[in-house]
Amino acid sequence: MFTTVDGSPLHPDWLTRRFGHLVKESGLPPVRLHDLRHGAATLAHAAGTDLKTVQEQLGHTSIVLTADTYTSVLLEQHFTTAEATARLVLAAAARNPGRNRRRPKNGPQKSAAPQTSTRPEPVRPKRSRHHRHGKKGRAPVTPTRHTKIKGA
């Protein structure tokens, strides 16, 4: 609750207008007073506060509202999660070095050299001039009669 110097309550609209004026004067992007509430919830969650505590601080009756509406995942949290996941994958690969490659049990090893074929290349039939200069990208349409449409 905000009050004047003499202790009388301020009208909520005055505070909203004053905040809007200060934001505009500061050169910040447009932000509403209520957005500070969302920001505070996001920062508290990013600092490690559990969602139940954030829910109680905001006075919500449902943790779903707090999680879905009032908290966002910060970019730093995405990086931290990606790095932790990569560490787990790399640690698992280090513990099981033989399991990350699959080799055939029998048969020759595959070579990286290009395979040479002993058979001649198949010859494609020549296309007609009409086919080459027809509409590109469209398959030919064969008109059919639909049994449910009268007069077709």
PDB file of C-alpha atoms in Angstrom:
ATOM      1  CA  MET A   1       0.000   0.000   0.000  1.00  0.00           C
ATOM      2  CA  PHE A   2       1.319   3.415  -0.950  1.00  0.00           C
ATOM      3  CA  THR A   3       0.378   6.585   0.907  1.00  0.00           C
ATOM      4  CA  THR A   4       0.917  10.316   0.641  1.00  0.00           C
ATOM      5  CA  VAL A   5       3.190  12.213   3.047  1.00  0.00           C
ATOM      6  CA  ASP A   6       0.277  12.722   5.462  1.00  0.00           C
ATOM      7  CA  GLY A   7      -0.601   8.985   5.428  1.00  0.00           C
ATOM      8  CA  SER A   8      -3.722   9.120   3.271  1.00  0.00           C
ATOM      9  CA  PRO A   9      -3.966   6.389   0.598  1.00  0.00           C
ATOM     10  CA  LEU A  10      -2.972   7.075  -2.990  1.00  0.00           C
ATOM     11  CA  HIS A  11      -5.417   6.319  -5.776  1.00  0.00           C
ATOM     12  CA  PRO A  12      -4.130   3.220  -7.653  1.00  0.00           C
ATOM     13  CA  ASP A  13      -4.508   4.967 -11.015  1.00  0.00           C
ATOM     14  CA  TRP A  14      -2.183   7.770  -9.889  1.00  0.00           C
ATOM     15  CA  LEU A  15       0.547   5.257  -9.115  1.00  0.00           C
ATOM     16  CA  THR A  16       0.074   3.502 -12.485  1.00  0.00           C
ATOM     17  CA  ARG A  17       0.260   6.804 -14.397  1.00  0.00           C
ATOM     18  CA  ARG A  18       3.298   7.936 -12.388  1.00  0.00           C
ATOM     19  CA  PHE A  19       5.095   4.657 -13.070  1.00  0.00           C
ATOM     20  CA  GLY A  20       4.319   4.943 -16.808  1.00  0.00           C
ATOM     21  CA  HIS A  21       5.721   8.482 -16.814  1.00  0.00           C
ATOM     22  CA  LEU A  22       8.934   7.355 -15.067  1.00  0.00           C
ATOM     23  CA  VAL A  23       9.416   4.456 -17.509  1.00  0.00           C
ATOM     24  CA  LYS A  24       8.982   6.758 -20.503  1.00  0.00           C
ATOM     25  CA  GLU A  25      11.325   9.337 -18.983  1.00  0.00           C
ATOM     26  CA  SER A  26      13.994   6.682 -18.354  1.00  0.00           C
ATOM     27  CA  GLY A  27      14.044   5.540 -21.990  1.00  0.00           C
ATOM     28  CA  LEU A  28      13.216   1.941 -21.105  1.00  0.00           C
ATOM     29  CA  PRO A  29      10.979  -0.139 -23.373  1.00  0.00           C
ATOM     30  CA  PRO A  30       7.285   0.027 -22.439  1.00  0.00           C
ATOM     31  CA  VAL A  31       6.610  -1.925 -19.271  1.00  0.00           C
ATOM     32  CA  ARG A  32       3.535  -2.005 -17.071  1.00  0.00           C
ATOM     33  CA  LEU A  33       3.592  -1.747 -13.296  1.00  0.00           C
ATOM     34  CA  HIS A  34       2.074  -5.223 -13.106  1.00  0.00           C
ATOM     35  CA  ASP A  35       4.996  -6.586 -15.176  1.00  0.00           C
ATOM     36  CA  LEU A  36       7.237  -5.957 -12.164  1.00  0.00           C
ATOM     37  CA  ARG A  37       5.287  -8.662 -10.349  1.00  0.00           C
ATOM     38  CA  HIS A  38       6.056 -11.155 -13.130  1.00  0.00           C
ATOM     39  CA  GLY A  39       9.705 -10.088 -13.126  1.00  0.00           C
ATOM     40  CA  ALA A  40       9.995 -10.517  -9.366  1.00  0.00           C
ATOM     41  CA  ALA A  41       8.529 -14.037  -9.597  1.00  0.00           C
ATOM     42  CA  THR A  42      10.919 -14.960 -12.427  1.00  0.00           C
ATOM     43  CA  LEU A  43      13.959 -13.624 -10.586  1.00  0.00           C
ATOM     44  CA  ALA A  44      12.978 -15.371  -7.338  1.00  0.00           C
ATOM     45  CA  HIS A  45      12.588 -18.662  -9.200  1.00  0.00           C
ATOM     46  CA  ALA A  46      15.888 -18.176 -11.080  1.00  0.00           C
ATOM     47  CA  ALA A  47      17.607 -17.506  -7.740  1.00  0.00           C
ATOM     48  CA  GLY A  48      16.626 -21.006  -6.635  1.00  0.00           C
ATOM     49  CA  THR A  49      13.411 -20.283  -4.739  1.00  0.00           C
ATOM     50  CA  ASP A  50      11.015 -23.192  -5.082  1.00  0.00           C
ATOM     51  CA  LEU A  51       7.703 -22.535  -6.852  1.00  0.00           C
ATOM     52  CA  LYS A  52       5.651 -23.164  -3.705  1.00  0.00           C
ATOM     53  CA  THR A  53       7.392 -20.263  -1.956  1.00  0.00           C
ATOM     54  CA  VAL A  54       6.947 -17.990  -4.988  1.00  0.00           C
ATOM     55  CA  GLN A  55       3.266 -18.997  -5.079  1.00  0.00           C
ATOM     56  CA  GLU A  56       2.800 -18.007  -1.452  1.00  0.00           C
ATOM     57  CA  GLN A  57       4.664 -14.705  -1.895  1.00  0.00           C
ATOM     58  CA  LEU A  58       2.365 -13.757  -4.768  1.00  0.00           C
ATOM     59  CA  GLY A  59      -0.735 -14.925  -2.899  1.00  0.00           C
ATOM     60  CA  HIS A  60      -1.852 -17.424  -5.544  1.00  0.00           C
ATOM     61  CA  THR A  61      -4.170 -20.269  -4.664  1.00  0.00           C
ATOM     62  CA  SER A  62      -2.768 -22.467  -7.436  1.00  0.00           C
ATOM     63  CA  ILE A  63       0.867 -23.301  -8.136  1.00  0.00           C
ATOM     64  CA  VAL A  64      -0.130 -23.873 -11.782  1.00  0.00           C
ATOM     65  CA  LEU A  65      -0.962 -20.175 -12.173  1.00  0.00           C
ATOM     66  CA  THR A  66       2.400 -19.247 -10.661  1.00  0.00           C
ATOM     67  CA  ALA A  67       4.333 -21.670 -12.877  1.00  0.00           C
ATOM     68  CA  ASP A  68       2.520 -20.964 -16.139  1.00  0.00           C
ATOM     69  CA  THR A  69       1.814 -17.246 -15.905  1.00  0.00           C
ATOM     70  CA  TYR A  70       4.183 -15.621 -13.464  1.00  0.00           C
ATOM     71  CA  THR A  71       7.538 -17.258 -14.076  1.00  0.00           C
ATOM     72  CA  SER A  72       9.661 -17.381 -17.207  1.00  0.00           C
ATOM     73  CA  VAL A  73      12.843 -19.300 -17.894  1.00  0.00           C
ATOM     74  CA  LEU A  74      15.790 -16.960 -18.224  1.00  0.00           C
ATOM     75  CA  LEU A  75      18.400 -17.484 -20.950  1.00  0.00           C
ATOM     76  CA  GLU A  76      21.076 -18.239 -18.339  1.00  0.00           C
ATOM     77  CA  GLN A  77      18.917 -21.110 -17.043  1.00  0.00           C
ATOM     78  CA  HIS A  78      18.741 -22.570 -20.574  1.00  0.00           C
ATOM     79  CA  PHE A  79      22.560 -22.470 -20.819  1.00  0.00           C
ATOM     80  CA  THR A  80      23.010 -24.037 -17.389  1.00  0.00           C
ATOM     81  CA  THR A  81      20.589 -26.850 -18.236  1.00  0.00           C
ATOM     82  CA  ALA A  82      22.239 -27.528 -21.615  1.00  0.00           C
ATOM     83  CA  GLU A  83      25.712 -27.651 -20.046  1.00  0.00           C
ATOM     84  CA  ALA A  84      24.568 -29.991 -17.265  1.00  0.00           C
ATOM     85  CA  THR A  85      22.940 -32.308 -19.828  1.00  0.00           C
ATOM     86  CA  ALA A  86      26.100 -32.319 -21.969  1.00  0.00           C
ATOM     87  CA  ARG A  87      28.206 -33.193 -18.907  1.00  0.00           C
ATOM     88  CA  LEU A  88      25.936 -36.172 -18.164  1.00  0.00           C
ATOM     89  CA  VAL A  89      26.154 -37.455 -21.750  1.00  0.00           C
ATOM     90  CA  LEU A  90      29.939 -37.059 -21.879  1.00  0.00           C
ATOM     91  CA  ALA A  91      30.364 -38.749 -18.494  1.00  0.00           C
ATOM     92  CA  ALA A  92      28.227 -41.701 -19.636  1.00  0.00           C
ATOM     93  CA  ALA A  93      30.267 -41.995 -22.860  1.00  0.00           C
ATOM     94  CA  ALA A  94      33.508 -41.968 -20.851  1.00  0.00           C
ATOM     95  CA  ARG A  95      32.256 -44.761 -18.570  1.00  0.00           C
ATOM     96  CA  ASN A  96      31.176 -46.939 -21.531  1.00  0.00           C
ATOM     97  CA  PRO A  97      33.731 -46.295 -24.300  1.00  0.00           C
ATOM     98  CA  GLY A  98      32.971 -49.502 -26.228  1.00  0.00           C
ATOM     99  CA  ARG A  99      29.247 -48.912 -26.435  1.00  0.00           C
ATOM    100  CA  ASN A 100      29.299 -45.777 -28.549  1.00  0.00           C
ATOM    101  CA  ARG A 101      30.356 -47.582 -31.770  1.00  0.00           C
ATOM    102  CA  ARG A 102      28.528 -50.440 -33.434  1.00  0.00           C
ATOM    103  CA  ARG A 103      30.457 -52.787 -35.692  1.00  0.00           C
ATOM    104  CA  PRO A 104      29.027 -55.634 -37.717  1.00  0.00           C
ATOM    105  CA  LYS A 105      29.895 -58.984 -36.145  1.00  0.00           C
ATOM    106  CA  ASN A 106      30.647 -60.675 -39.460  1.00  0.00           C
ATOM    107  CA  GLY A 107      31.367 -59.429 -42.953  1.00  0.00           C
ATOM    108  CA  PRO A 108      33.993 -57.096 -44.356  1.00  0.00           C
ATOM    109  CA  GLN A 109      34.710 -53.684 -42.895  1.00  0.00           C
ATOM    110  CA  LYS A 110      33.135 -50.873 -44.882  1.00  0.00           C
ATOM    111  CA  SER A 111      35.608 -48.627 -46.635  1.00  0.00           C
ATOM    112  CA  ALA A 112      35.370 -44.876 -47.076  1.00  0.00           C
ATOM    113  CA  ALA A 113      36.558 -45.261 -50.684  1.00  0.00           C
ATOM    114  CA  PRO A 114      33.879 -44.906 -53.360  1.00  0.00           C
ATOM    115  CA  GLN A 115      32.463 -48.194 -54.617  1.00  0.00           C
ATOM    116  CA  THR A 116      33.113 -48.989 -58.280  1.00  0.00           C
ATOM    117  CA  SER A 117      30.401 -50.866 -60.075  1.00  0.00           C
ATOM    118  CA  THR A 118      31.092 -53.526 -62.700  1.00  0.00           C
ATOM    119  CA  ARG A 119      27.646 -53.103 -64.234  1.00  0.00           C
ATOM    120  CA  PRO A 120      26.965 -50.378 -66.801  1.00  0.00           C
ATOM    121  CA  GLU A 121      24.842 -47.383 -65.769  1.00  0.00           C
ATOM    122  CA  PRO A 122      21.171 -47.742 -66.755  1.00  0.00           C
ATOM    123  CA  VAL A 123      20.118 -45.624 -69.727  1.00  0.00           C
ATOM    124  CA  ARG A 124      17.188 -43.333 -69.126  1.00  0.00           C
ATOM    125  CA  PRO A 125      14.573 -43.117 -71.824  1.00  0.00           C
ATOM    126  CA  LYS A 126      14.443 -39.803 -73.655  1.00  0.00           C
ATOM    127  CA  ARG A 127      11.562 -37.559 -72.744  1.00  0.00           C
ATOM    128  CA  SER A 128       9.410 -35.872 -75.316  1.00  0.00           C
ATOM    129  CA  ARG A 129       9.800 -32.182 -76.053  1.00  0.00           C
ATOM    130  CA  HIS A 130       6.277 -31.559 -74.706  1.00  0.00           C
ATOM    131  CA  HIS A 131       7.150 -33.127 -71.385  1.00  0.00           C
ATOM    132  CA  ARG A 132      10.317 -31.080 -70.965  1.00  0.00           C
ATOM    133  CA  HIS A 133       8.602 -27.751 -71.637  1.00  0.00           C
ATOM    134  CA  GLY A 134       5.359 -28.480 -69.793  1.00  0.00           C
ATOM    135  CA  LYS A 135       4.326 -27.012 -66.430  1.00  0.00           C
ATOM    136  CA  LYS A 136       6.982 -27.609 -63.830  1.00  0.00           C
ATOM    137  CA  GLY A 137       6.122 -28.832 -60.377  1.00  0.00           C
ATOM    138  CA  ARG A 138       2.647 -30.108 -61.216  1.00  0.00           C
ATOM    139  CA  ALA A 139       1.670 -33.699 -61.691  1.00  0.00           C
ATOM    140  CA  PRO A 140      -0.618 -34.435 -64.634  1.00  0.00           C
ATOM    141  CA  VAL A 141      -4.270 -34.464 -63.592  1.00  0.00           C
ATOM    142  CA  THR A 142      -6.576 -37.145 -64.876  1.00  0.00           C
ATOM    143  CA  PRO A 143     -10.240 -36.118 -64.709  1.00  0.00           C
ATOM    144  CA  THR A 144     -12.355 -38.656 -62.866  1.00  0.00           C
ATOM    145  CA  ARG A 145     -16.058 -38.809 -62.205  1.00  0.00           C
ATOM    146  CA  HIS A 146     -17.090 -38.733 -58.592  1.00  0.00           C
ATOM    147  CA  THR A 147     -20.062 -40.986 -57.961  1.00  0.00           C
ATOM    148  CA  LYS A 148     -21.571 -38.771 -55.230  1.00  0.00           C
ATOM    149  CA  ILE A 149     -21.622 -35.558 -57.306  1.00  0.00           C
ATOM    150  CA  LYS A 150     -24.533 -35.302 -59.709  1.00  0.00           C
ATOM    151  CA  GLY A 151     -23.749 -34.265 -63.228  1.00  0.00           C
ATOM    152  CA  ALA A 152     -20.066 -35.000 -62.897  1.00  0.00           C
TER     153      ALA A 152
END
